[in-house]
Short mmCIF file of C-alpha atoms in Angstrom, two decimals:
data_model
loop_
_atom_site.label_atom_id
_atom_site.label_comp_id
_atom_site.label_asym_id
_atom_site.label_seq_id
_atom_site.Cartn_x
_atom_site.Cartn_y
_atom_site.Cartn_z
CA MET A 1 56.74 24.94 31.31
CA PRO A 2 55.03 27.51 33.42
CA ARG A 3 51.42 26.52 32.58
CA TYR A 4 52.23 23.15 33.81
CA LEU A 5 51.20 24.59 37.32
CA LEU A 6 49.44 27.86 36.22
CA VAL A 7 47.12 25.93 33.65
CA LEU A 8 47.25 22.48 34.71
CA LEU A 9 45.94 22.85 38.39
CA VAL A 10 43.51 25.31 37.60
CA THR A 11 41.98 23.22 34.94
CA VAL A 12 41.83 20.04 37.30
CA LEU A 13 40.28 22.07 40.10
CA ALA A 14 37.82 23.62 37.92
CA THR A 15 36.98 20.13 36.51
CA VAL A 16 36.54 18.31 39.91
CA ALA A 17 34.51 21.20 41.72
CA CYS A 18 66.51 27.41 41.68
CA GLY A 19 69.14 25.27 42.34
CA GLY A 20 70.85 26.13 45.52
CA SER A 21 70.05 26.43 49.17
CA SER A 22 69.87 29.13 51.89
CA ALA A 23 72.16 26.92 54.24
CA PRO A 24 75.47 25.07 53.35
CA SER A 25 74.06 21.54 54.15
CA GLY A 26 70.86 19.68 54.42
CA PRO A 27 68.19 19.14 51.95
CA THR A 28 67.78 21.33 49.05
CA ALA A 29 65.07 21.97 46.61
CA SER A 30 66.61 19.76 43.90
CA SER A 31 67.26 16.88 46.53
CA VAL A 32 63.85 16.96 47.81
CA ALA A 33 62.15 17.18 44.41
CA ALA A 34 60.84 13.84 42.73
CA GLN A 35 63.69 11.30 41.98
CA PRO A 36 63.66 8.94 39.12
CA SER A 37 63.80 6.16 41.93
CA ASP A 38 60.45 7.37 43.15
CA MET A 39 58.53 6.89 39.90
CA PRO A 40 56.66 3.68 38.97
CA LYS A 41 57.80 1.54 36.23
CA GLY A 42 57.94 3.24 32.63
CA VAL A 43 58.21 6.70 33.74
CA MET A 44 61.09 8.64 32.58
CA GLN A 45 62.45 12.17 33.50
CA CYS A 46 62.18 14.93 30.88
CA ASP A 47 64.75 17.14 30.01
CA LEU A 48 62.92 20.34 31.36
CA THR A 49 63.69 19.09 34.81
CA GLY A 50 66.17 21.32 36.64
CA ASP A 51 66.15 24.65 38.77
CA VAL A 52 63.78 27.49 38.02
CA ASP A 53 66.31 29.24 35.68
CA HIS A 54 67.00 26.03 33.82
CA PHE A 55 63.17 25.66 33.51
CA ILE A 56 62.57 29.38 32.44
CA SER A 57 65.73 29.24 29.88
CA SER A 58 64.31 25.76 28.45
CA GLU A 59 60.76 27.15 27.77
CA LYS A 60 61.73 30.51 26.45
CA PRO A 61 62.21 29.19 22.83
CA HIS A 62 58.85 27.27 22.95
CA ASP A 63 56.71 29.72 24.58
CA PRO A 64 58.32 32.99 25.58
CA GLU A 65 55.03 34.38 27.06
CA ALA A 66 54.93 31.48 29.42
CA ALA A 67 58.56 31.73 30.38
CA GLN A 68 58.35 35.46 31.16
CA ALA A 69 55.08 34.71 33.20
CA ILE A 70 56.80 31.98 35.48
CA SER A 71 59.83 34.42 35.62
CA ASP A 72 57.69 37.02 37.02
CA GLU A 73 56.09 34.81 39.44
CA TRP A 74 59.67 33.49 40.59
CA GLN A 75 60.42 37.11 41.26
CA GLN A 76 57.46 37.62 43.55
CA ALA A 77 58.14 34.44 45.30
CA LYS A 78 61.65 35.61 46.17
CA LYS A 79 60.27 38.68 47.44
CA ALA A 80 58.26 36.47 49.91
CA GLY A 81 61.62 34.61 51.17
CA ALA A 82 61.99 31.95 48.38
CA THR A 83 65.52 31.13 48.07
CA ALA A 84 65.61 28.41 45.51
CA ALA A 85 63.08 26.33 43.16
CA PHE A 86 63.07 23.13 41.24
CA THR A 87 60.83 21.55 38.81
CA ALA A 88 60.90 17.94 38.15
CA LEU A 89 59.01 16.61 34.99
CA TYR A 90 58.41 12.94 34.21
CA THR A 91 56.17 10.89 31.60
CA ASP A 92 56.14 7.69 29.85
CA SER A 93 58.06 8.41 26.60
CA ALA A 94 60.61 11.12 25.13
CA ALA A 95 57.97 11.89 22.39
CA HIS A 96 55.58 12.87 25.29
CA CYS A 97 58.36 14.80 26.97
CA ASP A 98 58.94 16.73 23.65
CA ALA A 99 55.10 17.25 23.33
CA LEU A 100 55.11 18.94 26.44
CA LYS A 101 57.30 21.67 25.42
CA ALA A 102 54.83 22.73 22.43
CA ASN A 103 53.31 25.95 22.75
CA GLY A 104 49.45 25.41 23.54
CA ALA A 105 50.24 21.96 24.93
CA ASP A 106 47.43 21.22 27.49
CA PRO A 107 48.95 18.69 30.19
CA ALA A 108 45.57 18.56 31.97
CA ALA A 109 44.36 16.58 28.76
CA ALA A 110 46.95 14.08 28.96
CA THR A 111 45.87 10.52 28.96
CA TYR A 112 49.53 9.10 29.54
CA LYS A 113 51.33 9.08 32.72
CA LEU A 114 52.65 12.47 33.72
CA VAL A 115 54.16 13.67 36.99
CA ILE A 116 55.01 17.35 37.69
CA ASN A 117 56.64 18.35 40.79
CA PHE A 118 57.49 21.81 42.04
CA VAL A 119 59.50 22.40 45.07
CA VAL A 120 60.04 26.02 46.70
CA GLN A 121 62.69 26.40 49.41
CA TYR A 122 62.43 29.37 51.54
CA LYS A 123 64.60 31.28 53.95
CA ASP A 124 62.99 29.77 56.97
CA GLU A 125 60.01 27.88 58.12
CA LYS A 126 57.89 30.81 59.08
CA SER A 127 58.09 32.01 55.23
CA ALA A 128 57.14 28.61 54.06
CA ALA A 129 54.17 28.30 56.23
CA ALA A 130 52.93 31.84 55.10
CA ALA A 131 53.31 30.81 51.58
CA TYR A 132 51.34 27.49 52.27
CA SER A 133 48.66 29.29 54.12
CA GLY A 134 48.26 31.82 51.21
CA GLN A 135 49.64 34.73 53.14
CA GLU A 136 52.18 35.21 50.67
CA PRO A 137 52.02 34.17 46.90
CA ILE A 138 53.60 30.63 45.69
CA PHE A 139 53.05 30.86 42.00
CA THR A 140 49.46 31.87 42.64
CA PHE A 141 48.49 28.61 44.61
CA ASN A 142 47.35 28.18 48.21
CA PRO A 143 45.35 25.05 49.69
CA ASN A 144 42.17 26.88 49.47
CA GLU A 145 42.04 26.01 45.69
CA PHE A 146 41.95 22.22 46.45
CA ARG A 147 39.16 22.22 49.00
CA THR A 148 36.59 22.16 46.18
CA GLY A 149 37.23 18.73 45.25
CA GLY A 150 34.71 17.06 47.45
CA ASP A 151 35.15 13.45 48.70
CA GLY A 152 38.47 13.23 47.08
CA VAL A 153 40.10 15.83 49.46
CA VAL A 154 42.41 14.69 52.35
CA GLU A 155 43.99 17.19 54.89
CA GLY A 156 46.57 17.24 57.60
CA SER A 157 48.25 13.94 59.05
CA LYS A 158 45.78 11.50 57.25
CA THR A 159 47.59 12.41 54.02
CA GLY A 160 50.82 10.52 54.96
CA LEU A 161 52.88 13.87 54.48
CA SER A 162 52.89 16.84 57.00
CA GLU A 163 50.45 18.51 59.46
CA LYS A 164 50.22 21.27 56.62
CA SER A 165 49.24 19.36 53.68
CA ILE A 166 46.19 18.60 51.54
CA THR A 167 45.69 16.08 48.87
CA LEU A 168 43.05 15.68 45.85
CA THR A 169 42.56 12.13 44.33
CA GLN A 170 39.81 12.32 41.78
CA PRO A 171 39.00 10.56 38.37
CA VAL A 172 37.90 12.69 35.64
CA GLY A 173 36.39 10.82 32.55
CA ASN A 174 39.13 8.41 31.65
CA GLN A 175 42.05 10.01 33.59
CA LEU A 176 43.09 10.00 37.15
CA PHE A 177 44.44 13.00 39.27
CA TYR A 178 46.37 12.93 42.27
CA ILE A 179 47.49 16.43 43.66
CA ALA A 180 49.32 17.12 46.64
CA MET A 181 50.45 20.31 48.22
CA TRP A 182 52.09 20.65 51.58
CA GLN A 183 54.76 22.58 53.87
CA ASN A 184 57.43 20.87 55.77
CA LYS A 185 59.91 22.93 57.42
CA GLN A 186 61.26 25.35 55.03
CA PHE A 187 59.87 23.71 51.79
CA VAL A 188 56.70 24.21 50.16
CA VAL A 189 55.90 21.19 47.56
CA ILE A 190 53.41 20.73 44.74
CA LEU A 191 53.17 17.57 43.17
CA VAL A 192 50.60 16.54 40.31
CA VAL A 193 50.47 13.02 39.06
CA LEU A 194 48.28 11.73 36.26
CA ASN A 195 47.06 8.53 35.17
CA VAL A 196 49.18 6.77 37.70
CA ASP A 197 47.47 4.13 40.26
CA ALA A 198 46.66 6.29 43.23
CA SER A 199 48.86 4.13 45.61
CA ALA A 200 51.87 4.62 43.40
CA ALA A 201 51.20 8.33 43.17
CA ARG A 202 50.93 8.77 46.99
CA ASN A 203 54.21 6.85 47.20
CA VAL A 204 55.82 9.50 45.09
CA ALA A 205 54.89 12.28 47.68
CA VAL A 206 55.60 10.09 50.75
CA ARG A 207 59.19 9.29 49.55
CA GLU A 208 59.65 12.88 48.60
CA ASN A 209 58.44 14.23 52.03
CA ALA A 210 60.74 12.01 53.70
CA ARG A 211 63.72 13.49 52.29
CA ILE A 212 62.86 16.79 54.18
CA LYS A 213 64.62 16.39 57.44
#
């Protein structure tokens, strides 16, 4: 649901300090997004996974206000050059998938395995770079929000992703957060992994980034 990113990332960062493509071939938002084969053992895909329009329509019966908010944000992103967006959601049980749909659900409080991935494809690399740098909105996020994470922050080539990338790995209470945001070619990716071994979480990001060719 929309608050997966709009609430989860804001909450985590505060605590620690559409199908389709603009080209007929090559990677798309859906092909780049986290796949079942990227996941650690015991993690399953939730039915909210899909392009942005599917995501909005699936969320609307459960949380109309949140669905409208993400719809509005998507319209803004398109004005900045976005051509497609895909959301992938994984957790460790069907019951947890269902629970995350509920109005008022707080993914940031999850003590189970949870993977939230958002991929936005832009018309060109210049538009994607502007979105990553914060010059243009990408669902209100930019790398500056991650830089308050202290020792858990890694940027650039050291992330194992792209030169324009930032990751945050941080234990919070009995939870472990891995958050990554990066721009590679015409794609901007946000990945949030909760309660998964840090190396396994990083592997999801590395495998995803490798599909951007």
